[in-house]
PDB file of C-alpha atoms in Angstrom:
ATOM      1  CA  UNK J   1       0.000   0.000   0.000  1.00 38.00           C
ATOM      2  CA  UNK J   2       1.237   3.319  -0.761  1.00 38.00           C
ATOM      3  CA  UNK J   3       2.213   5.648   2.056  1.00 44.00           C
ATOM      4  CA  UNK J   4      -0.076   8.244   2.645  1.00 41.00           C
ATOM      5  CA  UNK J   5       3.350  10.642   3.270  1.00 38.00           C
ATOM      6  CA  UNK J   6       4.127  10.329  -0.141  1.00 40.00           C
ATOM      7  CA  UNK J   7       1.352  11.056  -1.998  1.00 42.00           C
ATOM      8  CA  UNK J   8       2.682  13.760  -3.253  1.00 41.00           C
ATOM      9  CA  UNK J   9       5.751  11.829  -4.860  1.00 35.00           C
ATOM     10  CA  UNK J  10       3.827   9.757  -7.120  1.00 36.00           C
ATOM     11  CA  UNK J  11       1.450  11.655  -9.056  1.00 39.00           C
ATOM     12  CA  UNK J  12       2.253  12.930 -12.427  1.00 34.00           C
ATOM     13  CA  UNK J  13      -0.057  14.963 -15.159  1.00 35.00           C
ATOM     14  CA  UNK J  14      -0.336  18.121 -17.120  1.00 39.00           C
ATOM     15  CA  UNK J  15      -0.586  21.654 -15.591  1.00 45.00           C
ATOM     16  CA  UNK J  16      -0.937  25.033 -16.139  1.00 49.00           C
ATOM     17  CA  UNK J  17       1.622  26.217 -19.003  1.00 54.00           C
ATOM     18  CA  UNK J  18       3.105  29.583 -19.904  1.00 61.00           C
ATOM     19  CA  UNK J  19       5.721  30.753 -22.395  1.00 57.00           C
ATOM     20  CA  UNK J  20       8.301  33.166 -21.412  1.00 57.00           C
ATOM     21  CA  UNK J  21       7.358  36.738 -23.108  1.00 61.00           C
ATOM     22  CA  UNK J  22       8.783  40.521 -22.803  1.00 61.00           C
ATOM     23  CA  UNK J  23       7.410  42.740 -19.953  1.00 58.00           C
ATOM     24  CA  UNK J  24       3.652  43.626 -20.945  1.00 59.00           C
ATOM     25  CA  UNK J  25       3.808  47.557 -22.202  1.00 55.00           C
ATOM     26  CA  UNK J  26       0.084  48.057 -20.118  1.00 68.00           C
ATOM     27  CA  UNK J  27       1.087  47.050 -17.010  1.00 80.00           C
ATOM     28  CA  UNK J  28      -0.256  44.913 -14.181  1.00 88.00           C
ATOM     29  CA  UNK J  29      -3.935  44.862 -13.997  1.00 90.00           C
ATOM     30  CA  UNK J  30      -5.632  43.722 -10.818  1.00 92.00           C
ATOM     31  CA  UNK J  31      -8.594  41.540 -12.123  1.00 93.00           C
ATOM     32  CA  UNK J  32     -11.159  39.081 -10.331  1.00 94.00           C
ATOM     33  CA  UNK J  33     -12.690  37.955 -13.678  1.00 92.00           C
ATOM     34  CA  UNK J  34     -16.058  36.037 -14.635  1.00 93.00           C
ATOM     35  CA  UNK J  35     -17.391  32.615 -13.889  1.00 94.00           C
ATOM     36  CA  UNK J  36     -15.286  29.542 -16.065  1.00 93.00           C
ATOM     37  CA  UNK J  37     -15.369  25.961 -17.194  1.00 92.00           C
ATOM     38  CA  UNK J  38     -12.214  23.917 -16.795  1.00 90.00           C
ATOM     39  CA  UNK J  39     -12.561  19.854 -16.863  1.00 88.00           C
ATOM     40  CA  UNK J  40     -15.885  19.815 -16.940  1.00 89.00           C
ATOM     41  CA  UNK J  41     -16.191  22.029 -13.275  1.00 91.00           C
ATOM     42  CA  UNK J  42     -17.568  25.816 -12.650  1.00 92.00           C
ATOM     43  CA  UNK J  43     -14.905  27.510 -11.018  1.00 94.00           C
ATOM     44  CA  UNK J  44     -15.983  31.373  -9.574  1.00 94.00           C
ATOM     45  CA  UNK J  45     -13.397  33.513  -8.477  1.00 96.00           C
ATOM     46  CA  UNK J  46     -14.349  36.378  -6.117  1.00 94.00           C
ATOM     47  CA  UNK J  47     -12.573  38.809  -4.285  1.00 93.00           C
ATOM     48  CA  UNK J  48     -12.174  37.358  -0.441  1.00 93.00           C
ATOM     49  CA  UNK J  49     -10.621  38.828   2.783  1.00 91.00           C
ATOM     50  CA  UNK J  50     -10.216  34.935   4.222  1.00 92.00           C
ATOM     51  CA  UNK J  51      -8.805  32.429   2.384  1.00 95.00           C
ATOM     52  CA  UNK J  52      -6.821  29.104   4.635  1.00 96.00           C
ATOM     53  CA  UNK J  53      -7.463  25.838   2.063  1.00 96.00           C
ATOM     54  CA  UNK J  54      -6.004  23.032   2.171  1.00 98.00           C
ATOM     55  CA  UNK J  55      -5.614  20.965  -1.752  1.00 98.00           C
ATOM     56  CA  UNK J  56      -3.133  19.670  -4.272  1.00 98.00           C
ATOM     57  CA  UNK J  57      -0.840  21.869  -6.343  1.00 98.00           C
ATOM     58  CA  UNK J  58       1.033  21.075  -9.093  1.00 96.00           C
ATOM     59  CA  UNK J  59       3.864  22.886 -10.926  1.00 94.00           C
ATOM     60  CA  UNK J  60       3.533  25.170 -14.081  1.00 90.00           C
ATOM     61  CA  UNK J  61       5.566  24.002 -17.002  1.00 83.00           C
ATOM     62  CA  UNK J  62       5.993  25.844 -20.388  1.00 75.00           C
ATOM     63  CA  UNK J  63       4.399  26.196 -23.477  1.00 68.00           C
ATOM     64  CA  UNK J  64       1.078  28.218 -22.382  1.00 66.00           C
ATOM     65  CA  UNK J  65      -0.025  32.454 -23.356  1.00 79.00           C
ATOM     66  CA  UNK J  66       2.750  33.999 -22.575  1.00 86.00           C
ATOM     67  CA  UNK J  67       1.036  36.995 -20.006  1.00 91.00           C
ATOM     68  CA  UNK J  68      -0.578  36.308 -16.583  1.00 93.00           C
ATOM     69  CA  UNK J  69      -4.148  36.691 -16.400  1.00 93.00           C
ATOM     70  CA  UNK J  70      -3.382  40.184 -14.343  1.00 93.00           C
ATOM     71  CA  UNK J  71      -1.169  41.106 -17.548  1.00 91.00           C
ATOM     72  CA  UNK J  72       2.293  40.201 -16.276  1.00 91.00           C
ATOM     73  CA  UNK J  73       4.648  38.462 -18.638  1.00 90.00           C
ATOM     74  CA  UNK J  74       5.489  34.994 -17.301  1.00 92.00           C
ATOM     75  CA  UNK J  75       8.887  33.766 -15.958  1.00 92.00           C
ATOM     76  CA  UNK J  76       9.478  30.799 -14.444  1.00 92.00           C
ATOM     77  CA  UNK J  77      11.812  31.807 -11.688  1.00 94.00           C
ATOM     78  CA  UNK J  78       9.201  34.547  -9.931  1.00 94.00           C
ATOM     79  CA  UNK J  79       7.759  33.537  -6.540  1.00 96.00           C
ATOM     80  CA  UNK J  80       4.784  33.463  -8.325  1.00 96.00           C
ATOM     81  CA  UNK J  81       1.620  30.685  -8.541  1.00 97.00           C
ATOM     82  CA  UNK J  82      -1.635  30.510 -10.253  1.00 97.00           C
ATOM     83  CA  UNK J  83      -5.344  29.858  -8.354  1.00 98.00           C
ATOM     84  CA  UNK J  84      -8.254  29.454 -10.008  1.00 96.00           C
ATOM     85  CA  UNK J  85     -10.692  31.519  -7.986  1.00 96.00           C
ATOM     86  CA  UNK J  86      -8.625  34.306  -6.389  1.00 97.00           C
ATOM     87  CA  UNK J  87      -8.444  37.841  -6.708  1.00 96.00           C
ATOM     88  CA  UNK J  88      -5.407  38.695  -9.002  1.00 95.00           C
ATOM     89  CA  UNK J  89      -2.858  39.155  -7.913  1.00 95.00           C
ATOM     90  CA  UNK J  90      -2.509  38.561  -4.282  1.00 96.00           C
ATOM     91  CA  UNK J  91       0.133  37.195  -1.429  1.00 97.00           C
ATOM     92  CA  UNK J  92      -0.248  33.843  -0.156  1.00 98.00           C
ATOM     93  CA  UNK J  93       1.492  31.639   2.057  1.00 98.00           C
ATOM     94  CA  UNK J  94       2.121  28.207   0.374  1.00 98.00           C
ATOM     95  CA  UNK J  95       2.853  25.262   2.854  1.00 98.00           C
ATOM     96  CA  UNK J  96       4.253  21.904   1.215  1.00 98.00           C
ATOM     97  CA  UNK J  97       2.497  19.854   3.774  1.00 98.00           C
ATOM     98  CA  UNK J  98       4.610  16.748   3.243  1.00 95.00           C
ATOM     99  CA  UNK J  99       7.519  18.386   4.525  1.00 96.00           C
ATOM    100  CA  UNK J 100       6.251  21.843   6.152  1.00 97.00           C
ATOM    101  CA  UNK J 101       8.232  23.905   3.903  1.00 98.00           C
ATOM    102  CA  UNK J 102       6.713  27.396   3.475  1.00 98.00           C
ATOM    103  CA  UNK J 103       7.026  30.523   1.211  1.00 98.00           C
ATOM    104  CA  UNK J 104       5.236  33.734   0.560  1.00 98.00           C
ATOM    105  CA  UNK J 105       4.226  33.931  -3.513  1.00 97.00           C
ATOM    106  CA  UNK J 106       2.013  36.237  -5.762  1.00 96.00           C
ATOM    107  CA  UNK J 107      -0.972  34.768  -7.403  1.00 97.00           C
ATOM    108  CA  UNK J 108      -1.066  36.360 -10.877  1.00 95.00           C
ATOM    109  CA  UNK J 109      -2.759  34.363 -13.110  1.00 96.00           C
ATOM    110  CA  UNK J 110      -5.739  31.372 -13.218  1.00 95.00           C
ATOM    111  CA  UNK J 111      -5.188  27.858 -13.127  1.00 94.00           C
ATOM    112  CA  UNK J 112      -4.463  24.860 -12.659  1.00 93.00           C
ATOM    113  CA  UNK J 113      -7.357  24.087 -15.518  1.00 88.00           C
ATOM    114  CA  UNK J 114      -8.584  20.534 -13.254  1.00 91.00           C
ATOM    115  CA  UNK J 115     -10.878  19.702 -11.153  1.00 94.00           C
ATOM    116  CA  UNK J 116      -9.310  19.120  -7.315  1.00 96.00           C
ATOM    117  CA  UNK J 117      -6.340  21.537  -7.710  1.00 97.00           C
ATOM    118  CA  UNK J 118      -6.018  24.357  -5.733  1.00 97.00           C
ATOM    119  CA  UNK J 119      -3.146  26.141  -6.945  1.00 98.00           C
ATOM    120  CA  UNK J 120      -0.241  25.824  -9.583  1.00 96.00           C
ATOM    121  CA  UNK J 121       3.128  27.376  -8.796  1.00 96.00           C
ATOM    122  CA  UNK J 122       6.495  28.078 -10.476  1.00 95.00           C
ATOM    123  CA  UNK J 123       9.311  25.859 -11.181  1.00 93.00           C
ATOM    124  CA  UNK J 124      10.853  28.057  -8.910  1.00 95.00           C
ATOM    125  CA  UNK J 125       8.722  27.662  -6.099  1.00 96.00           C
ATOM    126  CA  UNK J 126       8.721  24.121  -6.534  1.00 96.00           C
ATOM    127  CA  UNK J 127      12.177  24.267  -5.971  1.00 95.00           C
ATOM    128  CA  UNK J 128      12.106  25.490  -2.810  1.00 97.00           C
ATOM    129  CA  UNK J 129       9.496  23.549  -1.457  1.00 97.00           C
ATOM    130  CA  UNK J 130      10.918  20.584  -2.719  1.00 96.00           C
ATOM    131  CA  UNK J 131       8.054  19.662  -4.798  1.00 92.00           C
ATOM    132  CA  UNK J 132       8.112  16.447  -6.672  1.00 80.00           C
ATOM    133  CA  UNK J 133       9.365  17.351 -10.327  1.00 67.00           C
ATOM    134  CA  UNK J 134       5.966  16.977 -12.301  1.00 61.00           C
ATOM    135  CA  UNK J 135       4.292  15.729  -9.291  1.00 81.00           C
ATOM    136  CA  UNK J 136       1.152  16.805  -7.059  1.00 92.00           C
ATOM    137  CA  UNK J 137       1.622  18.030  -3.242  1.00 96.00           C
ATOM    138  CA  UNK J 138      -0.584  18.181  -0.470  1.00 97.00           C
ATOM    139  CA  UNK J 139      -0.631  21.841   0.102  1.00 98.00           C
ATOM    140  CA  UNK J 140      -2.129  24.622   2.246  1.00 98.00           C
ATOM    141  CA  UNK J 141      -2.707  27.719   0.969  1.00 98.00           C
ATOM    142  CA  UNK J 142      -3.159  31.184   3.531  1.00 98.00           C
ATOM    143  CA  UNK J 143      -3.756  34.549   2.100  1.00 98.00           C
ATOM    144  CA  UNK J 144      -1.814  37.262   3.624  1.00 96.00           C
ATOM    145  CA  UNK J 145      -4.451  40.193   4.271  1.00 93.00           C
ATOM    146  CA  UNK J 146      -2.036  43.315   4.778  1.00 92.00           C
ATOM    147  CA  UNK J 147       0.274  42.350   1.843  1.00 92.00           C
ATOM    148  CA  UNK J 148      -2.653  41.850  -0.611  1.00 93.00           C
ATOM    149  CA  UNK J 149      -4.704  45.010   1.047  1.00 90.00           C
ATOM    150  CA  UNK J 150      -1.576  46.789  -0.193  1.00 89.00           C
ATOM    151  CA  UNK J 151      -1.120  45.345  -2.822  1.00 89.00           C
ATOM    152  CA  UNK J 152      -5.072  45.895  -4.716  1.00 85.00           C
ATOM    153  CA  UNK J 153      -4.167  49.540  -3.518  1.00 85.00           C
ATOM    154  CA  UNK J 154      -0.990  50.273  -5.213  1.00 83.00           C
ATOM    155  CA  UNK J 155      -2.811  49.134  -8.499  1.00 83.00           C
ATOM    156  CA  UNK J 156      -5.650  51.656  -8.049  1.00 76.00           C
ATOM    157  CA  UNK J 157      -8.360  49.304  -6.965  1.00 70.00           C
ATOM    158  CA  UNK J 158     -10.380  50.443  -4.356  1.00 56.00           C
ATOM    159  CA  UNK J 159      -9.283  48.761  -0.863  1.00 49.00           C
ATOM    160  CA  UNK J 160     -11.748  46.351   0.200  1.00 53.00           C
ATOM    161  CA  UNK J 161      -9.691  43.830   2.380  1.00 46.00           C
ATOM    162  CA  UNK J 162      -9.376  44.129   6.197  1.00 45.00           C
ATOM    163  CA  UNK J 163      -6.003  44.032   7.801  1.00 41.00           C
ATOM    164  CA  UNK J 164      -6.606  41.076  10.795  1.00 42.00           C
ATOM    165  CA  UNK J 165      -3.874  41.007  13.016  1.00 40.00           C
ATOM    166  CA  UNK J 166      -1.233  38.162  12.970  1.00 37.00           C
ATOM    167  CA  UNK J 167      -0.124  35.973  15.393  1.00 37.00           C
ATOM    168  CA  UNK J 168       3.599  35.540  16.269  1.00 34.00           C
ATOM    169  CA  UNK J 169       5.223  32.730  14.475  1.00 34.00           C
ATOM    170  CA  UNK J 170       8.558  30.878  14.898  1.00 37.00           C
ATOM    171  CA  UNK J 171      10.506  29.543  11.761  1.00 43.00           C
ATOM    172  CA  UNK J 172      13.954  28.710  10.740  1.00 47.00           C
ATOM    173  CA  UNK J 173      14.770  30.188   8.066  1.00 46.00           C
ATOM    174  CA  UNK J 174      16.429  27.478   5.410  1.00 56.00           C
ATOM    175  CA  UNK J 175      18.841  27.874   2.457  1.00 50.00           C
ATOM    176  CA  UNK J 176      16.850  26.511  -1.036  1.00 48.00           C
ATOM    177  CA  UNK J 177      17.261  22.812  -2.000  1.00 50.00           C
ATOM    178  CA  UNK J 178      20.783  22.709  -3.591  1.00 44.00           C
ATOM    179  CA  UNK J 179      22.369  25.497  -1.904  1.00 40.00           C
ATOM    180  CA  UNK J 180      22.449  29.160  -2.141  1.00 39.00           C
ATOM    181  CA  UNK J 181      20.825  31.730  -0.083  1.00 40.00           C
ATOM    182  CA  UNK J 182      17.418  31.492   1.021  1.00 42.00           C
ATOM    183  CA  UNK J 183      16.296  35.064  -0.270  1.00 39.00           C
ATOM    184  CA  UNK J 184      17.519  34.085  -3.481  1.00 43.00           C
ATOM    185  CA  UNK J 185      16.940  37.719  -5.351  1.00 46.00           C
ATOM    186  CA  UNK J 186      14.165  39.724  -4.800  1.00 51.00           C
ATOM    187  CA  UNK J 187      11.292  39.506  -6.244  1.00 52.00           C
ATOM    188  CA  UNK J 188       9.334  42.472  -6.742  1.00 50.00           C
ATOM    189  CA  UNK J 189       6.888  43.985  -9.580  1.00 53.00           C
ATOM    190  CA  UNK J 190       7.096  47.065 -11.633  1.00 50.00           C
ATOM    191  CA  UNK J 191       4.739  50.348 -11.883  1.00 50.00           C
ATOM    192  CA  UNK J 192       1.340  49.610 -12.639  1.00 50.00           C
ATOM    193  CA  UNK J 193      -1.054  50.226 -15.499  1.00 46.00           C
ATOM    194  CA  UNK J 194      -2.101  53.454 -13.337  1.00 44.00           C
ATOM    195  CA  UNK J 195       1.315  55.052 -12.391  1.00 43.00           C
ATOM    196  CA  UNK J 196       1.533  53.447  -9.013  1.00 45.00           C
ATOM    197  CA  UNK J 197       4.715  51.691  -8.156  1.00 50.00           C
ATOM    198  CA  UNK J 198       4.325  48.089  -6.815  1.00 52.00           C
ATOM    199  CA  UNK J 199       7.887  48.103  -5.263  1.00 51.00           C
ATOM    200  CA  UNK J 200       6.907  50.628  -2.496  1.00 50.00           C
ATOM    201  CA  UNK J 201       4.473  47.801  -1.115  1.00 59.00           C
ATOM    202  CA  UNK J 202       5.138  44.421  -2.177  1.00 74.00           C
ATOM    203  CA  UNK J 203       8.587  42.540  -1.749  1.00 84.00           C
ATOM    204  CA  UNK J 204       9.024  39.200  -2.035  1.00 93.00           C
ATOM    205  CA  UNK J 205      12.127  37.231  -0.459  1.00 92.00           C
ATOM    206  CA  UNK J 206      11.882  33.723  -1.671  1.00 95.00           C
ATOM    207  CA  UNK J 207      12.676  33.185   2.290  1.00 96.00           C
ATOM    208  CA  UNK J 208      12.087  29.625   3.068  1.00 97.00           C
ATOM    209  CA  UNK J 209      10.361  28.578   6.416  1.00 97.00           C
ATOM    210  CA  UNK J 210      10.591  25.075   8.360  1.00 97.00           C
ATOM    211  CA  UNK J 211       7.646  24.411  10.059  1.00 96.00           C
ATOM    212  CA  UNK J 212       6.573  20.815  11.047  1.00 97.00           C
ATOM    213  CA  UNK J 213       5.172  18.800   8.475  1.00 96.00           C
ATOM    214  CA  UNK J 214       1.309  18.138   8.279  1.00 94.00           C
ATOM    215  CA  UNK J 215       0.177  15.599   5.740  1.00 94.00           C
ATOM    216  CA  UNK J 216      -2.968  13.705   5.711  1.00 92.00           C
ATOM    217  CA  UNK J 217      -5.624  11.772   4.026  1.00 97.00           C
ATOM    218  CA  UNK J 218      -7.081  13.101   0.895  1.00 98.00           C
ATOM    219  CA  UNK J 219     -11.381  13.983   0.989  1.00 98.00           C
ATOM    220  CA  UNK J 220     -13.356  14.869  -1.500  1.00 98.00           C
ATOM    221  CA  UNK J 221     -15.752  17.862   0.007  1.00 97.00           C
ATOM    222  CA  UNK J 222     -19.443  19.076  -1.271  1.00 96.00           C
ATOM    223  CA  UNK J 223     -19.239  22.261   1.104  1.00 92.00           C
ATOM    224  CA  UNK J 224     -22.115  24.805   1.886  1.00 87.00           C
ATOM    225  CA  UNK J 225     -25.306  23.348   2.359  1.00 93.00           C
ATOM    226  CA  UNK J 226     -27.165  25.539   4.765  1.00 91.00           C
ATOM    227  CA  UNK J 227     -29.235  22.669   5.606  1.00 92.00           C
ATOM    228  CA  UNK J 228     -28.667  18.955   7.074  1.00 95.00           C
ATOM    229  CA  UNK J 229     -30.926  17.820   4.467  1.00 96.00           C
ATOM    230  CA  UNK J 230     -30.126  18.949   1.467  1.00 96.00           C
ATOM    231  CA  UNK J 231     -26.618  17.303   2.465  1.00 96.00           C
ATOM    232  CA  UNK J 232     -28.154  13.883   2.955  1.00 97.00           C
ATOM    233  CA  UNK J 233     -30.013  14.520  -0.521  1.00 97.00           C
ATOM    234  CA  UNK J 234     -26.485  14.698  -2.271  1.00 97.00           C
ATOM    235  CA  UNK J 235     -25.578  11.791  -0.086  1.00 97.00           C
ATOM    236  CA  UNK J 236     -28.207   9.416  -1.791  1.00 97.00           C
ATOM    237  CA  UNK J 237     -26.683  10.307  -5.045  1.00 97.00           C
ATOM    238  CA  UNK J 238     -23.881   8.768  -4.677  1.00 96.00           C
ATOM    239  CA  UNK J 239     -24.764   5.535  -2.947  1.00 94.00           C
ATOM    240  CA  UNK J 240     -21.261   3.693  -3.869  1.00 93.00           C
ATOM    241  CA  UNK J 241     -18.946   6.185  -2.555  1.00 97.00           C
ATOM    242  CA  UNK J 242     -17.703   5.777   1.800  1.00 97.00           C
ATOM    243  CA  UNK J 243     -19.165   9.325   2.349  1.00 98.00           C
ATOM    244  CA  UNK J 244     -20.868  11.029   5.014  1.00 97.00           C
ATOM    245  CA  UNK J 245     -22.680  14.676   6.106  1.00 97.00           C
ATOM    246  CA  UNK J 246     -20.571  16.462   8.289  1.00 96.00           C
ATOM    247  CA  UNK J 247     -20.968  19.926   9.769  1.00 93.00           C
ATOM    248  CA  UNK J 248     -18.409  22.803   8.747  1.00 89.00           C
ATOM    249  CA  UNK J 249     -18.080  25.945  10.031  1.00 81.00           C
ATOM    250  CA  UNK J 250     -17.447  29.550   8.887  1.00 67.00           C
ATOM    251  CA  UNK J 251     -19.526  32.710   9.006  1.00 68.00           C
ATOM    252  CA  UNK J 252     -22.028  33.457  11.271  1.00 75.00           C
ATOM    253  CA  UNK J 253     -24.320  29.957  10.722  1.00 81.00           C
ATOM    254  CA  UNK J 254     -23.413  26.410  10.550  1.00 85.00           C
ATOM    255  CA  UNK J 255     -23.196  24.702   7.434  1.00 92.00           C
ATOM    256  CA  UNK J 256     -22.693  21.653   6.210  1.00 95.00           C
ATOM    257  CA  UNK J 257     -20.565  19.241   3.768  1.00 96.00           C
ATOM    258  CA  UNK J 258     -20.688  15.958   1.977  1.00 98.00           C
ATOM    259  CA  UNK J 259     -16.952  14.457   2.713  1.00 98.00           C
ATOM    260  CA  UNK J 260     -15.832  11.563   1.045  1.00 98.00           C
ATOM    261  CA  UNK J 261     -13.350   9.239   1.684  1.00 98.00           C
ATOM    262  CA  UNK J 262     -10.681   9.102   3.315  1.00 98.00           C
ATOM    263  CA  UNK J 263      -8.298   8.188   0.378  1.00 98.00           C
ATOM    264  CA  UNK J 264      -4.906   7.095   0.649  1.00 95.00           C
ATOM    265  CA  UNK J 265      -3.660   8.164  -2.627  1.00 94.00           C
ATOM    266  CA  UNK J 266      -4.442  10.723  -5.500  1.00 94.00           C
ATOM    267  CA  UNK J 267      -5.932   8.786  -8.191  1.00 95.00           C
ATOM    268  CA  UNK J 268      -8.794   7.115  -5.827  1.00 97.00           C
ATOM    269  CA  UNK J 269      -9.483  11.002  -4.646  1.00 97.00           C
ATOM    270  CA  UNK J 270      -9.523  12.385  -8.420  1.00 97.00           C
ATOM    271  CA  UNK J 271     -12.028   9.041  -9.288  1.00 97.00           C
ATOM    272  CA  UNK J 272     -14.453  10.010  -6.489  1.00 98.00           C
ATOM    273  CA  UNK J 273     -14.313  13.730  -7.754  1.00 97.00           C
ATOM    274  CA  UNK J 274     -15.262  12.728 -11.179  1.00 96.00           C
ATOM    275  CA  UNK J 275     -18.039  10.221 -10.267  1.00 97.00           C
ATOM    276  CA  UNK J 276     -19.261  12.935  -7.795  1.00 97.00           C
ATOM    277  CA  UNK J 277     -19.143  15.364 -11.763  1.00 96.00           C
ATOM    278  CA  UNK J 278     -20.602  12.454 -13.420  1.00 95.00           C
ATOM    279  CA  UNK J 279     -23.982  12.346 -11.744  1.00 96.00           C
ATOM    280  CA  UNK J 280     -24.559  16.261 -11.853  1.00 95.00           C
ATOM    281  CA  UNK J 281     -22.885  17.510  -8.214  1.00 96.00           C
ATOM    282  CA  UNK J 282     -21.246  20.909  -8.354  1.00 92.00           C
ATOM    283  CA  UNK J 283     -18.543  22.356  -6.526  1.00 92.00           C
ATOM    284  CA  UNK J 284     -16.653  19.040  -5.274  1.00 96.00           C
ATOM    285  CA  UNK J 285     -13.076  19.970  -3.744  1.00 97.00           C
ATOM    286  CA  UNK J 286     -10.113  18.092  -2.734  1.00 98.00           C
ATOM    287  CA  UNK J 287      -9.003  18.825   0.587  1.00 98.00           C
ATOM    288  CA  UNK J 288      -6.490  17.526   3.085  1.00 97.00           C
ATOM    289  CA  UNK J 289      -7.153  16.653   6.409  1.00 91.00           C
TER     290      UNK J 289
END
């Protein structure tokens, strides 16, 4: 039986892909975009003030448009990743949860284009995270609030984030996989479409942190029923799958979630997903607990 530690090292498919291409002359735009198809899911990004998922991410490889869906040219060596829901771009927090690696990115651009991805990053990133070449990782993705609040700003758009405060954290800082320095160049972004230089508010050190490693089991989640039963409804459709209606929290009301699973490796969580498409259920997510 495989190792539920190693998930992530076993996994292989196609990603988001991007040519390399000359600095856009229009500058950065930030964008939130409409409603799209990918693999045969809705996926609705929205601006958020809150964002702490759990998923797999994969790693960007080339031969995709050549700008970022917030009109930066590509390059594989930014601290950069892709989501396919959040507000562009923004400052996240990516945790390798195999081996609690961690590193602040930008999300410029949409993607991965599956079903039960969360996020795409650079080769770059992958690096020092020590993704899997190719592979899939159990990740968790945070949003930093007062990066991305300045960040929206510097590009004109009008602030609608809330700075929450943020609790002390202790990390050892670590050198990238292979040597060199951990800050490994800055990585910072040029004046915007609107005159407004992004170097005054955003830098990003490619600073690794060790924190302790948190893998887990692989579900695949139905969230936000507001009621019990119209969980239990979505459980009856899909009689053959080990799932159950458990409550969830966030906001001011409970809610609730179809979970299924647990599953032990990545192709038994992306079969669930798809029989979960199959019969008509929207919104299923891969998540890591």
């Amino acid at each position: 039986m495989i190792n539920r530690y190693a998930i992530g090292l076993f996994a292989i498919l196609a990603n988001c892909t991007h040519t390399v291409a000359p600095p856009s002359p229009s500058g950065v735009k930030y964008t939130v975009g409409d409603p799209y198809q990918a693999g045969g899911e809705w996926f609705y990004p929205r601006e958020v003030n809150d964002y702490d998922a759990t998923g797999l991410a994969t790693v960007i490889t080339d031969g995709g448009p050549a700008y970022t869906a917030d009109n930066e040219s590509y390059d594989p060596d930014a601290l950069a990743a892709a989501s396919p829901v959040l507000q562009l771009p923004c400052i996240v927090t990516v945790t390798n949860l195999v081996n609690g690696r961690s590193v602040d990115v930008r999300v410029n651009d949409r993607g991965p284009m599956q079903p039960g991805r969360i996020l795409s990053v650079t080769p770059r990133v992958a690096r020092l995270l020590s993704f899997p070449s190719g592979g899939i990782v159990e990740v968790e993705v945070k949003l930093n609030q007062s990066q991305t609040m300045a960040l929206q700003s510097s590009l004109g758009a009008v602030p609608k984030l809330t700075a929450a405060p943020v609790a002390g954290i202790t990390a050892q800082s670590l050198a990238p996989p292979g040597g060199g320095a951990a800050t490994g160049g800055v990585q910072q972004l040029g004046p915007s479409a609107n005159g407004g230089n992004l170097n005054q508010t955003v830098t990003l050190s490619g600073q690794v942190t060790q924190g302790a490693p948190g893998p887990g089991p692989l579900w695949v989640q139905v969230p936000g029923f507001g009621n019990e039963r119209d969980g239990f409804r979505t459980l009856a459709r899909i009689p053959g799958l080990p799932a159950r209606v458990v409550p969830v929290y966030g906001g001011d009301r409970p809610l609730w979630a179809v979970n299924a699973g647990p599953y032990h490796t990545v192709a038994d969580a992306d079969a669930a997903l798809q029989q979960m498409l199959q019969v008509g259920i929207p919104d299923p997510e891969i998540i890591v607990r």
